[in-house]
């Protein structure tokens, strides 16, 4: 079976968030299960594309409304990615230093059109097209409705929703950008009088998955306007929990770490990484270190961080370190807090630092209001760092509270300043019993969240569609 993943992000080529991690890992694990699984993504102007070489495998022109644009399909040469990577190069629209911007409608539409133009003329027709999030959401519509892609309409399509908050909305005035289709079917593109690529994908894809079972249930109640649609389409919807890349996120081999470690050397290994962090960020090594890594957006609860941090630091003898960027007002408030003792922050994106924090922190905070799956809690477990989570979505599916049978993490129910600071105080009390704390670190390092099971679940789904 030949599977083609189509995505705006893929680690290590271009990463903004967890979407990249999933698309960069899942194909490798699918290949271990004896299927061919490859990735198509846009060709951005970044370190990875500048430092690697690509072969041109296809060259053509695409039509985007009234414009004709040249494009190339580039294949990464000498890849050690363990899957084939194809990049769509549209110099005028896509080749930028950033992944997302204000003109995403045109950029990602051109990307999707170029991809389908190429696939239509390709010898190696995929058996399954697996799209990710709204940036690729018009593909199932175009494959089934646009006259020029008629030859592709029998290829099953799967949409994975990593985040339903963002839907790629654009005005019906831009409908002319989509390759011609029978206008009586324009309703397939529409949700609440606007073109909604995520809704179009939910309607037109053969199957829809979310990245955890709980998130699928939650979306049927609240999906930023799409809840009725998900209920209508529920027969083709399932939740499959993400895994993590066991090889990238491995304390024994992670090159980013100050010191590698195993379960048996977890105490000295984590200490070396914590020492480096405390030195770098002027924090006290003897205090338990609570950290947050991620996008500073409402879904992650980050608007409450300034108040949460002040209260938690006043009530507990702890340190807090944050790595993230996003909402400008939150960034400003978190920067203004830098004078506070026992607190520090790096406002920005830093992959290496994130790995050292997963290793060196004692606790990872995830007070998410919405969390489709969440990868940070799984990275924390693998690195022996205790997660403190709001029990929703994938966090609910992966973290069991200490007070429950076989528990190993801390859950709170609802995101309020008091709920989060109470959870931090509970964590701090647990930390005081060093023997129990270390025992728990070893226990969580052994929890298996590798992709093995989930990669197989996707393959079972593909097979059910090919019948
Ligand atoms: N400033 C920074 N510096 C360095 N690294 C940073 C960083 N900010 C974030 N990261 C990294 O980006 C990733 C974020 O993963 P999440 O699962 O939290 O993703 P996100 O919400 O983007 O994705 C969506 O898709 C994923 C994948 O399906 C779902 O798990 C998730 O719930 C859903 O919201 C992690 O690898 C994290 O370490």
mmCIF file of C-alpha atoms in Angstrom, residues 141-364:
data_model
loop_
_atom_site.group_PDB
_atom_site.id
_atom_site.type_symbol
_atom_site.label_atom_id
_atom_site.label_comp_id
_atom_site.label_asym_id
_atom_site.label_seq_id
_atom_site.Cartn_x
_atom_site.Cartn_y
_atom_site.Cartn_z
ATOM 1 C CA UNK A 141 -13.327 18.395 -2.353
ATOM 2 C CA UNK A 142 -11.181 19.023 -5.435
ATOM 3 C CA UNK A 143 -10.512 15.293 -5.898
ATOM 4 C CA UNK A 144 -14.226 14.532 -5.938
ATOM 5 C CA UNK A 145 -15.671 17.703 -7.514
ATOM 6 C CA UNK A 146 -13.155 19.513 -9.748
ATOM 7 C CA UNK A 147 -13.438 18.285 -13.335
ATOM 8 C CA UNK A 148 -9.685 18.260 -13.886
ATOM 9 C CA UNK A 149 -9.068 15.765 -11.051
ATOM 10 C CA UNK A 150 -11.715 13.244 -12.095
ATOM 11 C CA UNK A 151 -9.097 10.498 -12.399
ATOM 12 C CA UNK A 152 -8.342 10.822 -8.654
ATOM 13 C CA UNK A 153 -11.857 10.499 -7.293
ATOM 14 C CA UNK A 154 -11.569 6.805 -6.410
ATOM 15 C CA UNK A 155 -8.517 7.299 -4.201
ATOM 16 C CA UNK A 156 -9.640 7.227 -0.551
ATOM 17 C CA UNK A 157 -8.868 10.379 1.425
ATOM 18 C CA UNK A 158 -8.375 10.689 5.163
ATOM 19 C CA UNK A 159 -8.436 13.938 7.091
ATOM 20 C CA UNK A 160 -6.663 14.092 10.438
ATOM 21 C CA UNK A 161 -7.770 17.008 12.586
ATOM 22 C CA UNK A 162 -4.886 18.138 14.765
ATOM 23 C CA UNK A 163 -6.661 21.304 15.753
ATOM 24 C CA UNK A 164 -10.244 22.233 14.886
ATOM 25 C CA UNK A 165 -9.950 25.776 16.225
ATOM 26 C CA UNK A 166 -8.355 26.892 12.966
ATOM 27 C CA UNK A 167 -10.479 26.180 9.894
ATOM 28 C CA UNK A 168 -8.956 28.263 7.063
ATOM 29 C CA UNK A 169 -12.123 30.305 6.388
ATOM 30 C CA UNK A 170 -12.263 32.516 3.290
ATOM 31 C CA UNK A 171 -14.897 34.486 1.463
ATOM 32 C CA UNK A 172 -17.074 33.081 -1.316
ATOM 33 C CA UNK A 173 -15.664 35.941 -3.414
ATOM 34 C CA UNK A 174 -12.520 33.814 -3.768
ATOM 35 C CA UNK A 175 -14.318 30.690 -4.958
ATOM 36 C CA UNK A 176 -12.923 31.292 -8.473
ATOM 37 C CA UNK A 177 -9.496 30.232 -7.127
ATOM 38 C CA UNK A 178 -10.716 26.624 -6.866
ATOM 39 C CA UNK A 179 -10.433 24.551 -10.077
ATOM 40 C CA UNK A 180 -13.779 24.410 -11.866
ATOM 41 C CA UNK A 181 -16.557 22.229 -10.465
ATOM 42 C CA UNK A 182 -20.317 21.985 -10.833
ATOM 43 C CA UNK A 183 -21.531 25.090 -8.993
ATOM 44 C CA UNK A 184 -24.608 23.347 -7.639
ATOM 45 C CA UNK A 185 -22.189 21.545 -5.264
ATOM 46 C CA UNK A 186 -20.731 24.750 -3.829
ATOM 47 C CA UNK A 187 -22.524 23.917 -0.559
ATOM 48 C CA UNK A 188 -19.851 21.315 0.122
ATOM 49 C CA UNK A 189 -17.386 24.169 0.593
ATOM 50 C CA UNK A 190 -19.643 26.211 2.781
ATOM 51 C CA UNK A 191 -20.273 26.362 6.505
ATOM 52 C CA UNK A 192 -22.209 29.342 7.871
ATOM 53 C CA UNK A 193 -22.034 31.330 4.615
ATOM 54 C CA UNK A 194 -18.270 31.258 4.315
ATOM 55 C CA UNK A 195 -15.887 28.859 2.581
ATOM 56 C CA UNK A 196 -14.554 26.608 5.307
ATOM 57 C CA UNK A 197 -11.752 24.236 4.178
ATOM 58 C CA UNK A 198 -11.883 22.173 7.367
ATOM 59 C CA UNK A 199 -15.658 21.699 7.034
ATOM 60 C CA UNK A 200 -15.247 20.844 3.333
ATOM 61 C CA UNK A 201 -12.703 18.180 4.301
ATOM 62 C CA UNK A 202 -14.987 16.725 6.974
ATOM 63 C CA UNK A 203 -17.759 16.479 4.363
ATOM 64 C CA UNK A 204 -15.690 15.159 1.455
ATOM 65 C CA UNK A 205 -12.966 12.955 3.005
ATOM 66 C CA UNK A 206 -13.702 9.241 3.172
ATOM 67 C CA UNK A 207 -12.692 9.133 6.835
ATOM 68 C CA UNK A 208 -11.941 11.690 9.532
ATOM 69 C CA UNK A 209 -9.675 11.139 12.505
ATOM 70 C CA UNK A 210 -8.762 13.260 15.492
ATOM 71 C CA UNK A 211 -5.526 12.844 17.392
ATOM 72 C CA UNK A 212 -7.138 11.357 20.506
ATOM 73 C CA UNK A 213 -10.447 9.585 21.237
ATOM 74 C CA UNK A 214 -11.504 12.115 23.896
ATOM 75 C CA UNK A 215 -10.955 15.031 21.516
ATOM 76 C CA UNK A 216 -13.337 13.432 19.020
ATOM 77 C CA UNK A 217 -16.019 13.225 21.717
ATOM 78 C CA UNK A 218 -15.352 16.803 22.800
ATOM 79 C CA UNK A 219 -15.561 18.114 19.212
ATOM 80 C CA UNK A 220 -19.061 16.744 18.904
ATOM 81 C CA UNK A 221 -20.008 19.117 21.736
ATOM 82 C CA UNK A 222 -17.769 22.068 20.884
ATOM 83 C CA UNK A 223 -15.755 22.460 17.671
ATOM 84 C CA UNK A 224 -15.631 26.170 16.972
ATOM 85 C CA UNK A 225 -18.906 25.938 15.048
ATOM 86 C CA UNK A 226 -18.430 22.493 13.460
ATOM 87 C CA UNK A 227 -20.032 20.365 16.194
ATOM 88 C CA UNK A 228 -23.248 19.673 14.228
ATOM 89 C CA UNK A 229 -21.245 18.703 11.177
ATOM 90 C CA UNK A 230 -19.135 16.256 13.191
ATOM 91 C CA UNK A 231 -22.280 14.725 14.642
ATOM 92 C CA UNK A 232 -23.770 14.383 11.146
ATOM 93 C CA UNK A 233 -20.598 12.726 9.853
ATOM 94 C CA UNK A 234 -19.913 10.691 12.980
ATOM 95 C CA UNK A 235 -20.054 7.313 11.177
ATOM 96 C CA UNK A 236 -16.777 8.055 9.421
ATOM 97 C CA UNK A 237 -15.070 9.717 12.406
ATOM 98 C CA UNK A 238 -12.711 8.084 14.903
ATOM 99 C CA UNK A 239 -10.048 9.190 17.369
ATOM 100 C CA UNK A 240 -6.574 7.673 17.150
ATOM 101 C CA UNK A 241 -4.114 8.725 19.840
ATOM 102 C CA UNK A 242 -0.835 10.205 18.578
ATOM 103 C CA UNK A 243 2.433 8.568 19.419
ATOM 104 C CA UNK A 244 5.836 10.191 19.753
ATOM 105 C CA UNK A 245 8.992 9.552 17.777
ATOM 106 C CA UNK A 246 10.784 7.108 20.039
ATOM 107 C CA UNK A 247 14.116 7.716 18.301
ATOM 108 C CA UNK A 248 14.083 11.514 18.316
ATOM 109 C CA UNK A 249 12.775 11.676 21.894
ATOM 110 C CA UNK A 250 15.228 9.332 23.539
ATOM 111 C CA UNK A 251 17.133 10.361 26.670
ATOM 112 C CA UNK A 252 19.906 7.886 25.857
ATOM 113 C CA UNK A 253 20.740 9.346 22.444
ATOM 114 C CA UNK A 254 19.284 12.876 22.342
ATOM 115 C CA UNK A 255 22.180 15.041 21.081
ATOM 116 C CA UNK A 256 20.594 18.196 22.412
ATOM 117 C CA UNK A 257 20.927 17.099 26.027
ATOM 118 C CA UNK A 258 23.716 18.257 28.301
ATOM 119 C CA UNK A 259 23.896 14.710 29.631
ATOM 120 C CA UNK A 260 22.160 11.587 28.358
ATOM 121 C CA UNK A 261 20.571 9.204 30.820
ATOM 122 C CA UNK A 262 18.590 6.030 31.271
ATOM 123 C CA UNK A 263 16.047 4.972 33.884
ATOM 124 C CA UNK A 264 18.833 3.850 36.169
ATOM 125 C CA UNK A 265 20.822 7.091 35.795
ATOM 126 C CA UNK A 266 17.783 9.378 35.802
ATOM 127 C CA UNK A 267 18.810 11.235 38.971
ATOM 128 C CA UNK A 268 22.292 12.272 37.814
ATOM 129 C CA UNK A 269 21.129 12.762 34.207
ATOM 130 C CA UNK A 270 18.280 15.064 35.064
ATOM 131 C CA UNK A 271 20.458 16.896 37.572
ATOM 132 C CA UNK A 272 23.085 17.760 34.931
ATOM 133 C CA UNK A 273 20.425 19.136 32.592
ATOM 134 C CA UNK A 274 18.759 21.047 35.430
ATOM 135 C CA UNK A 275 22.100 22.514 36.515
ATOM 136 C CA UNK A 276 22.672 23.833 33.004
ATOM 137 C CA UNK A 277 19.170 25.353 32.899
ATOM 138 C CA UNK A 278 19.497 26.914 36.346
ATOM 139 C CA UNK A 279 22.855 28.354 35.440
ATOM 140 C CA UNK A 280 21.627 29.717 32.122
ATOM 141 C CA UNK A 281 18.398 31.155 33.586
ATOM 142 C CA UNK A 282 19.687 32.140 37.046
ATOM 143 C CA UNK A 283 17.423 29.801 38.967
ATOM 144 C CA UNK A 284 18.070 27.893 42.188
ATOM 145 C CA UNK A 285 18.989 24.245 41.526
ATOM 146 C CA UNK A 286 17.624 23.201 44.943
ATOM 147 C CA UNK A 287 14.061 24.275 44.201
ATOM 148 C CA UNK A 288 11.669 22.118 42.172
ATOM 149 C CA UNK A 289 11.561 23.441 38.616
ATOM 150 C CA UNK A 290 8.174 23.848 36.922
ATOM 151 C CA UNK A 291 8.275 24.536 33.167
ATOM 152 C CA UNK A 292 5.996 25.349 30.271
ATOM 153 C CA UNK A 293 6.886 24.871 26.591
ATOM 154 C CA UNK A 294 4.522 25.858 23.822
ATOM 155 C CA UNK A 295 2.528 28.323 21.840
ATOM 156 C CA UNK A 296 1.228 31.217 23.941
ATOM 157 C CA UNK A 297 -2.418 31.043 22.920
ATOM 158 C CA UNK A 298 -5.730 30.859 24.775
ATOM 159 C CA UNK A 299 -6.065 27.129 24.070
ATOM 160 C CA UNK A 300 -2.930 26.498 26.149
ATOM 161 C CA UNK A 301 -4.251 28.645 29.023
ATOM 162 C CA UNK A 302 -1.331 31.044 28.599
ATOM 163 C CA UNK A 303 -3.342 34.240 29.178
ATOM 164 C CA UNK A 304 -3.558 33.168 32.842
ATOM 165 C CA UNK A 305 0.182 32.482 33.216
ATOM 166 C CA UNK A 306 1.192 35.868 34.652
ATOM 167 C CA UNK A 307 -1.337 35.520 37.494
ATOM 168 C CA UNK A 308 -0.731 31.780 37.923
ATOM 169 C CA UNK A 309 3.022 32.259 38.145
ATOM 170 C CA UNK A 310 2.795 35.117 40.666
ATOM 171 C CA UNK A 311 0.437 33.174 42.920
ATOM 172 C CA UNK A 312 2.336 29.872 42.631
ATOM 173 C CA UNK A 313 5.659 31.570 43.428
ATOM 174 C CA UNK A 314 4.141 33.382 46.415
ATOM 175 C CA UNK A 315 2.664 30.172 47.825
ATOM 176 C CA UNK A 316 5.516 27.731 47.119
ATOM 177 C CA UNK A 317 9.295 27.570 47.311
ATOM 178 C CA UNK A 318 9.711 26.710 43.625
ATOM 179 C CA UNK A 319 11.146 27.998 40.315
ATOM 180 C CA UNK A 320 9.292 28.515 37.041
ATOM 181 C CA UNK A 321 10.762 28.583 33.541
ATOM 182 C CA UNK A 322 8.811 29.275 30.349
ATOM 183 C CA UNK A 323 9.724 28.732 26.697
ATOM 184 C CA UNK A 324 7.178 29.968 24.206
ATOM 185 C CA UNK A 325 5.883 32.616 21.876
ATOM 186 C CA UNK A 326 2.540 33.698 20.492
ATOM 187 C CA UNK A 327 0.049 36.250 21.760
ATOM 188 C CA UNK A 328 1.870 39.594 21.941
ATOM 189 C CA UNK A 329 0.032 40.830 25.046
ATOM 190 C CA UNK A 330 0.879 37.604 26.925
ATOM 191 C CA UNK A 331 4.497 37.848 25.757
ATOM 192 C CA UNK A 332 4.615 41.415 27.091
ATOM 193 C CA UNK A 333 3.186 40.434 30.460
ATOM 194 C CA UNK A 334 5.537 37.481 30.795
ATOM 195 C CA UNK A 335 8.486 39.706 29.931
ATOM 196 C CA UNK A 336 7.376 42.308 32.469
ATOM 197 C CA UNK A 337 7.455 39.553 35.084
ATOM 198 C CA UNK A 338 11.153 38.856 34.499
ATOM 199 C CA UNK A 339 12.113 40.849 37.613
ATOM 200 C CA UNK A 340 10.301 38.290 39.748
ATOM 201 C CA UNK A 341 12.592 36.071 41.765
ATOM 202 C CA UNK A 342 12.670 32.362 40.833
ATOM 203 C CA UNK A 343 11.078 32.973 37.431
ATOM 204 C CA UNK A 344 12.594 33.204 33.976
ATOM 205 C CA UNK A 345 11.410 32.933 30.401
ATOM 206 C CA UNK A 346 12.715 32.659 26.882
ATOM 207 C CA UNK A 347 10.185 34.253 24.538
ATOM 208 C CA UNK A 348 10.831 32.602 21.201
ATOM 209 C CA UNK A 349 11.235 29.217 19.592
ATOM 210 C CA UNK A 350 14.215 26.994 20.413
ATOM 211 C CA UNK A 351 14.139 23.271 19.660
ATOM 212 C CA UNK A 352 17.367 22.466 21.540
ATOM 213 C CA UNK A 353 16.302 24.359 24.648
ATOM 214 C CA UNK A 354 12.957 22.548 24.614
ATOM 215 C CA UNK A 355 14.734 19.171 24.796
ATOM 216 C CA UNK A 356 16.922 20.330 27.698
ATOM 217 C CA UNK A 357 13.843 21.604 29.534
ATOM 218 C CA UNK A 358 11.987 18.305 29.094
ATOM 219 C CA UNK A 359 15.061 16.645 30.616
ATOM 220 C CA UNK A 360 15.996 19.174 33.300
ATOM 221 C CA UNK A 361 12.630 20.304 34.648
ATOM 222 C CA UNK A 362 10.899 18.437 37.460
ATOM 223 C CA UNK A 363 7.370 19.245 36.244
ATOM 224 C CA UNK A 364 5.794 20.268 32.936
#
